[in-house]
PDB file of C-alpha atoms in Angstrom:
ATOM      1  CA  GLY J 110       9.329  -0.261  -9.275  1.00 56.00           C
ATOM      2  CA  ASN J 111      11.502  -3.041  -7.861  1.00 72.00           C
ATOM      3  CA  ALA J 112      10.995  -2.050  -4.218  1.00 82.00           C
ATOM      4  CA  THR J 113       9.809  -4.874  -2.002  1.00 92.00           C
ATOM      5  CA  ARG J 114       9.774  -2.935   1.299  1.00 97.00           C
ATOM      6  CA  VAL J 115       8.180   0.520   1.121  1.00 97.00           C
ATOM      7  CA  ALA J 116       7.935   3.229   3.795  1.00 97.00           C
ATOM      8  CA  TYR J 117       5.785   6.337   3.598  1.00 97.00           C
ATOM      9  CA  VAL J 118       7.016   9.318   5.650  1.00 96.00           C
ATOM     10  CA  VAL J 119       4.073  11.712   5.812  1.00 94.00           C
ATOM     11  CA  ASP J 120       3.987  15.358   6.926  1.00 91.00           C
ATOM     12  CA  ALA J 121       1.300  15.706   9.602  1.00 92.00           C
ATOM     13  CA  SER J 122       2.485  19.062  10.905  1.00 87.00           C
ATOM     14  CA  GLY J 123       0.118  21.952  11.490  1.00 81.00           C
ATOM     15  CA  SER J 124       0.802  23.376   8.031  1.00 77.00           C
ATOM     16  CA  MET J 125      -1.100  20.377   6.652  1.00 78.00           C
ATOM     17  CA  VAL J 126      -4.344  20.965   8.603  1.00 80.00           C
ATOM     18  CA  GLY J 127      -6.408  22.021   5.580  1.00 80.00           C
ATOM     19  CA  THR J 128      -4.752  19.758   3.055  1.00 82.00           C
ATOM     20  CA  PHE J 129      -3.878  16.566   4.961  1.00 88.00           C
ATOM     21  CA  PRO J 130      -6.720  14.654   3.242  1.00 89.00           C
ATOM     22  CA  THR J 131      -5.020  15.424  -0.089  1.00 87.00           C
ATOM     23  CA  ILE J 132      -1.779  13.841   1.093  1.00 88.00           C
ATOM     24  CA  VAL J 133      -3.723  10.866   2.452  1.00 93.00           C
ATOM     25  CA  ASP J 134      -5.402  10.467  -0.953  1.00 92.00           C
ATOM     26  CA  GLU J 135      -1.951  10.325  -2.585  1.00 90.00           C
ATOM     27  CA  VAL J 136      -0.679   7.787  -0.017  1.00 94.00           C
ATOM     28  CA  GLU J 137      -3.835   5.722  -0.476  1.00 96.00           C
ATOM     29  CA  ARG J 138      -3.362   5.569  -4.254  1.00 94.00           C
ATOM     30  CA  SER J 139       0.176   4.329  -3.765  1.00 94.00           C
ATOM     31  CA  ILE J 140      -0.571   1.874  -0.952  1.00 96.00           C
ATOM     32  CA  MET J 141      -3.461   0.337  -2.865  1.00 96.00           C
ATOM     33  CA  ARG J 142      -1.112  -0.369  -5.802  1.00 95.00           C
ATOM     34  CA  LEU J 143       1.216  -2.449  -3.617  1.00 95.00           C
ATOM     35  CA  GLU J 144       1.325  -6.163  -4.350  1.00 94.00           C
ATOM     36  CA  PRO J 145       0.687  -8.750  -1.604  1.00 92.00           C
ATOM     37  CA  THR J 146       4.339  -9.838  -1.974  1.00 94.00           C
ATOM     38  CA  GLN J 147       5.499  -6.377  -0.862  1.00 97.00           C
ATOM     39  CA  GLN J 148       5.733  -4.981   2.667  1.00 97.00           C
ATOM     40  CA  PHE J 149       5.114  -1.433   3.870  1.00 97.00           C
ATOM     41  CA  THR J 150       4.950   0.936   6.815  1.00 97.00           C
ATOM     42  CA  VAL J 151       3.773   4.503   7.409  1.00 97.00           C
ATOM     43  CA  VAL J 152       5.407   7.046   9.722  1.00 97.00           C
ATOM     44  CA  CYS J 153       3.957  10.537  10.189  1.00 95.00           C
ATOM     45  CA  PHE J 154       5.862  13.496  11.586  1.00 92.00           C
ATOM     46  CA  ARG J 155       4.190  16.175  13.671  1.00 88.00           C
ATOM     47  CA  LYS J 156       4.750  18.315  16.762  1.00 83.00           C
ATOM     48  CA  ASP J 157       5.180  15.345  19.096  1.00 79.00           C
ATOM     49  CA  GLY J 158       7.731  13.643  16.848  1.00 85.00           C
ATOM     50  CA  ALA J 159       7.433  10.535  14.728  1.00 91.00           C
ATOM     51  CA  MET J 160       4.072   8.770  14.827  1.00 93.00           C
ATOM     52  CA  PRO J 161       4.304   5.282  13.279  1.00 95.00           C
ATOM     53  CA  LEU J 162       1.398   3.156  12.104  1.00 94.00           C
ATOM     54  CA  GLY J 163       0.286   0.859  14.908  1.00 88.00           C
ATOM     55  CA  GLY J 164       2.776   2.382  17.351  1.00 91.00           C
ATOM     56  CA  ASP J 165       5.828   0.919  15.632  1.00 90.00           C
ATOM     57  CA  ALA J 166       7.407   1.208  12.208  1.00 91.00           C
ATOM     58  CA  ARG J 167       7.603  -2.501  11.489  1.00 95.00           C
ATOM     59  CA  LEU J 168       7.002  -3.543   7.934  1.00 97.00           C
ATOM     60  CA  ARG J 169       3.628  -5.166   7.337  1.00 96.00           C
ATOM     61  CA  PRO J 170       2.586  -7.491   4.547  1.00 97.00           C
ATOM     62  CA  ALA J 171       0.729  -5.536   1.873  1.00 97.00           C
ATOM     63  CA  SER J 172      -2.430  -7.596   2.261  1.00 97.00           C
ATOM     64  CA  ARG J 173      -5.676  -5.836   1.401  1.00 96.00           C
ATOM     65  CA  ALA J 174      -6.645  -5.723   5.094  1.00 97.00           C
ATOM     66  CA  GLU J 175      -3.295  -4.160   6.123  1.00 97.00           C
ATOM     67  CA  ARG J 176      -3.444  -1.588   3.309  1.00 97.00           C
ATOM     68  CA  GLU J 177      -7.026  -0.603   4.144  1.00 97.00           C
ATOM     69  CA  GLY J 178      -6.135  -0.442   7.859  1.00 97.00           C
ATOM     70  CA  ALA J 179      -3.251   1.922   7.155  1.00 97.00           C
ATOM     71  CA  VAL J 180      -5.468   4.279   5.176  1.00 97.00           C
ATOM     72  CA  ARG J 181      -8.128   4.177   7.919  1.00 97.00           C
ATOM     73  CA  TRP J 182      -5.444   4.994  10.508  1.00 96.00           C
ATOM     74  CA  LEU J 183      -4.264   7.989   8.480  1.00 96.00           C
ATOM     75  CA  ARG J 184      -7.822   9.274   8.009  1.00 95.00           C
ATOM     76  CA  ASP J 185      -9.171   8.590  11.506  1.00 95.00           C
ATOM     77  CA  ARG J 186      -6.237   8.764  13.926  1.00 93.00           C
ATOM     78  CA  VAL J 187      -3.688  11.224  12.544  1.00 93.00           C
ATOM     79  CA  VAL J 188      -4.464  14.867  13.253  1.00 90.00           C
ATOM     80  CA  PRO J 189      -1.970  17.392  11.884  1.00 89.00           C
ATOM     81  CA  ALA J 190      -0.481  19.611  14.600  1.00 86.00           C
ATOM     82  CA  GLY J 191       2.480  21.845  15.344  1.00 83.00           C
ATOM     83  CA  ARG J 192       5.785  22.058  13.528  1.00 79.00           C
ATOM     84  CA  SER J 193       8.224  19.245  13.106  1.00 77.00           C
ATOM     85  CA  SER J 194      11.306  17.957  11.355  1.00 82.00           C
ATOM     86  CA  PRO J 195      11.028  14.694   9.400  1.00 89.00           C
ATOM     87  CA  ILE J 196      14.435  13.377  10.563  1.00 91.00           C
ATOM     88  CA  GLU J 197      13.109  11.091  13.330  1.00 93.00           C
ATOM     89  CA  ALA J 198      10.430   9.704  10.982  1.00 94.00           C
ATOM     90  CA  ILE J 199      12.967   9.120   8.167  1.00 95.00           C
ATOM     91  CA  ALA J 200      15.292   7.352  10.623  1.00 95.00           C
ATOM     92  CA  MET J 201      12.419   5.170  11.828  1.00 96.00           C
ATOM     93  CA  ALA J 202      11.408   4.336   8.248  1.00 96.00           C
ATOM     94  CA  LEU J 203      14.969   3.369   7.335  1.00 97.00           C
ATOM     95  CA  ARG J 204      15.374   1.267  10.502  1.00 96.00           C
ATOM     96  CA  SER J 205      12.288  -0.701   9.458  1.00 96.00           C
ATOM     97  CA  GLY J 206      14.337  -2.174   6.613  1.00 96.00           C
ATOM     98  CA  ALA J 207      12.517  -0.311   3.855  1.00 97.00           C
ATOM     99  CA  ASP J 208      14.358  -0.244   0.541  1.00 96.00           C
ATOM    100  CA  CYS J 209      12.190   2.607  -0.789  1.00 96.00           C
ATOM    101  CA  VAL J 210      11.022   5.640   1.203  1.00 97.00           C
ATOM    102  CA  PHE J 211       8.456   8.158  -0.013  1.00 96.00           C
ATOM    103  CA  LEU J 212       8.693  11.514   1.780  1.00 94.00           C
ATOM    104  CA  LEU J 213       5.495  13.547   1.343  1.00 91.00           C
ATOM    105  CA  SER J 214       5.500  17.135   2.607  1.00 87.00           C
ATOM    106  CA  THR J 215       5.010  20.807   1.894  1.00 78.00           C
ATOM    107  CA  THR J 216       8.378  21.819   3.336  1.00 70.00           C
ATOM    108  CA  VAL J 217      10.974  20.173   5.557  1.00 68.00           C
ATOM    109  CA  THR J 218      13.296  23.091   6.331  1.00 60.00           C
ATOM    110  CA  GLY J 219      12.822  26.564   7.664  1.00 52.00           C
ATOM    111  CA  PRO J 220      13.988  29.333   9.989  1.00 49.00           C
ATOM    112  CA  ALA J 221      12.194  28.263  13.203  1.00 50.00           C
ATOM    113  CA  SER J 222      14.153  26.637  16.025  1.00 40.00           C
ATOM    114  CA  HIS J 223      12.567  23.197  15.503  1.00 47.00           C
ATOM    115  CA  GLU J 224      13.432  23.209  11.814  1.00 57.00           C
ATOM    116  CA  LEU J 225      16.743  22.641  10.081  1.00 65.00           C
ATOM    117  CA  ASP J 226      18.407  24.641   7.370  1.00 75.00           C
ATOM    118  CA  ARG J 227      18.879  22.987   3.991  1.00 78.00           C
ATOM    119  CA  SER J 228      22.520  21.942   4.385  1.00 85.00           C
ATOM    120  CA  SER J 229      21.879  20.449   7.849  1.00 84.00           C
ATOM    121  CA  MET J 230      18.865  18.527   6.549  1.00 84.00           C
ATOM    122  CA  LEU J 231      20.791  17.127   3.580  1.00 90.00           C
ATOM    123  CA  ALA J 232      23.726  16.119   5.799  1.00 91.00           C
ATOM    124  CA  LEU J 233      21.470  14.363   8.313  1.00 92.00           C
ATOM    125  CA  VAL J 234      19.599  12.427   5.633  1.00 94.00           C
ATOM    126  CA  ASP J 235      22.935  11.467   4.078  1.00 95.00           C
ATOM    127  CA  ARG J 236      24.133  10.109   7.447  1.00 95.00           C
ATOM    128  CA  LEU J 237      20.908   8.121   7.851  1.00 96.00           C
ATOM    129  CA  ASN J 238      21.165   6.639   4.348  1.00 96.00           C
ATOM    130  CA  PRO J 239      24.866   6.690   3.371  1.00 96.00           C
ATOM    131  CA  ARG J 240      26.388   5.325   0.207  1.00 94.00           C
ATOM    132  CA  ASN J 241      28.163   1.991   0.475  1.00 93.00           C
ATOM    133  CA  PRO J 242      31.862   2.916   0.106  1.00 93.00           C
ATOM    134  CA  ALA J 243      32.552  -0.122  -2.073  1.00 94.00           C
ATOM    135  CA  THR J 244      29.568   0.126  -4.425  1.00 93.00           C
ATOM    136  CA  GLY J 245      28.447   3.753  -4.133  1.00 90.00           C
ATOM    137  CA  VAL J 246      24.869   2.510  -3.735  1.00 92.00           C
ATOM    138  CA  ARG J 247      22.595   3.566  -0.891  1.00 94.00           C
ATOM    139  CA  ARG J 248      20.691   0.972   1.126  1.00 93.00           C
ATOM    140  CA  ALA J 249      17.368   2.658   0.318  1.00 96.00           C
ATOM    141  CA  THR J 250      16.037   5.102  -2.238  1.00 96.00           C
ATOM    142  CA  ILE J 251      14.181   8.201  -1.069  1.00 96.00           C
ATOM    143  CA  GLN J 252      11.634   9.810  -3.353  1.00 95.00           C
ATOM    144  CA  CYS J 253      10.073  13.148  -2.417  1.00 93.00           C
ATOM    145  CA  ILE J 254       6.625  14.471  -3.211  1.00 91.00           C
ATOM    146  CA  GLN J 255       6.203  18.218  -2.666  1.00 88.00           C
ATOM    147  CA  PHE J 256       2.656  19.489  -2.144  1.00 82.00           C
ATOM    148  CA  LEU J 257       0.881  22.782  -2.842  1.00 74.00           C
ATOM    149  CA  GLU J 258       3.633  25.413  -3.056  1.00 73.00           C
ATOM    150  CA  PRO J 259       7.303  25.354  -4.036  1.00 73.00           C
ATOM    151  CA  ASP J 260       9.490  24.484  -1.026  1.00 71.00           C
ATOM    152  CA  PRO J 261      10.977  27.783   0.226  1.00 70.00           C
ATOM    153  CA  GLY J 262      13.846  25.849   1.834  1.00 72.00           C
ATOM    154  CA  GLY J 263      14.548  24.008  -1.403  1.00 78.00           C
ATOM    155  CA  SER J 264      15.359  20.707   0.339  1.00 84.00           C
ATOM    156  CA  LEU J 265      13.032  18.068  -1.057  1.00 89.00           C
ATOM    157  CA  GLU J 266      14.358  18.108  -4.609  1.00 91.00           C
ATOM    158  CA  PRO J 267      18.036  17.718  -3.597  1.00 92.00           C
ATOM    159  CA  ILE J 268      17.129  14.918  -1.147  1.00 93.00           C
ATOM    160  CA  ALA J 269      15.429  13.056  -3.997  1.00 94.00           C
ATOM    161  CA  ALA J 270      18.329  13.743  -6.367  1.00 95.00           C
ATOM    162  CA  ALA J 271      20.917  12.426  -3.886  1.00 94.00           C
ATOM    163  CA  HIS J 272      18.920   9.412  -2.704  1.00 96.00           C
ATOM    164  CA  PHE J 273      17.074   8.391  -5.871  1.00 95.00           C
ATOM    165  CA  GLY J 274      18.319  10.287  -8.902  1.00 91.00           C
ATOM    166  CA  ALA J 275      16.385  11.556 -11.901  1.00 92.00           C
ATOM    167  CA  GLY J 276      12.645  11.168 -11.486  1.00 91.00           C
ATOM    168  CA  GLY J 277      12.755  10.980  -7.686  1.00 93.00           C
ATOM    169  CA  PHE J 278      11.042  14.346  -7.130  1.00 93.00           C
ATOM    170  CA  ARG J 279       7.449  15.215  -7.893  1.00 91.00           C
ATOM    171  CA  PHE J 280       5.610  18.491  -7.305  1.00 87.00           C
ATOM    172  CA  ILE J 281       1.811  18.476  -6.885  1.00 83.00           C
ATOM    173  CA  SER J 282       0.462  22.024  -7.049  1.00 76.00           C
ATOM    174  CA  ARG J 283      -2.706  23.371  -5.440  1.00 71.00           C
ATOM    175  CA  SER J 284      -4.466  23.348  -8.787  1.00 70.00           C
ATOM    176  CA  ALA J 285      -3.479  19.712  -9.377  1.00 69.00           C
ATOM    177  CA  THR J 286      -4.995  18.765  -6.000  1.00 65.00           C
ATOM    178  CA  GLY J 287      -8.285  20.424  -6.951  1.00 66.00           C
ATOM    179  CA  LEU J 288      -7.825  23.183  -4.381  1.00 62.00           C
ATOM    180  CA  ASP J 289      -7.846  26.819  -5.387  1.00 57.00           C
ATOM    181  CA  PRO J 290      -5.540  29.276  -3.585  1.00 55.00           C
ATOM    182  CA  ALA J 291      -8.215  29.895  -0.940  1.00 52.00           C
ATOM    183  CA  GLY J 292      -8.420  26.170  -0.224  1.00 46.00           C
ATOM    184  CA  ALA J 293     -11.871  25.613  -1.694  1.00 44.00           C
ATOM    185  CA  PRO J 294     -12.382  22.549  -3.896  1.00 42.00           C
ATOM    186  CA  HIS J 295     -12.865  23.090  -7.611  1.00 39.00           C
ATOM    187  CA  ASP J 296     -16.010  21.716  -9.235  1.00 37.00           C
ATOM    188  CA  GLY J 297     -14.102  18.854 -10.812  1.00 38.00           C
ATOM    189  CA  GLY J 298     -12.709  17.601  -7.491  1.00 33.00           C
ATOM    190  CA  PRO J 299      -9.179  16.351  -6.984  1.00 32.00           C
ATOM    191  CA  THR J 300      -7.187  15.213  -9.984  1.00 31.00           C
ATOM    192  CA  PRO J 301      -4.748  12.307  -9.697  1.00 31.00           C
TER     193      PRO J 301
END
């Protein structure tokens, strides 16, 4: 759309071990569509907290070399592990100056001690990206892409609704990724 500064917040928790390449494929498709006039960053979240591209979350010019380097980093250097909340990664992405954040995950809330319940998650994201009291507009939009199964915590869709509006949430099922329920690829391979 009209975004000039884009951040990708990517779930690299242990639940993504078998399907992380699918998320990377989705990020790659989006990154490769960026124009050289745009800027971007990538921040993963995993057991050891936020893991930004290149060690910091600074926005980079969307040159072909930078885009290809980001995809290589995701494929070669990011190994999904543990459980994690995306809050630190979202905060880092917003501090970068991004005006559009894509949050890609399977789930961001849950019952474990490291995870937040739905209302806590929504409140924290709202504090990180509040509405301007005068205009009612948020500094950045947040769009959410849910992978594989419906989110049992039900948090991604309301985050997208509050921080983007209609059309800010997308669900990509196992069958749409080309993976059957057992995790084996279908003959046709992944579908976009």
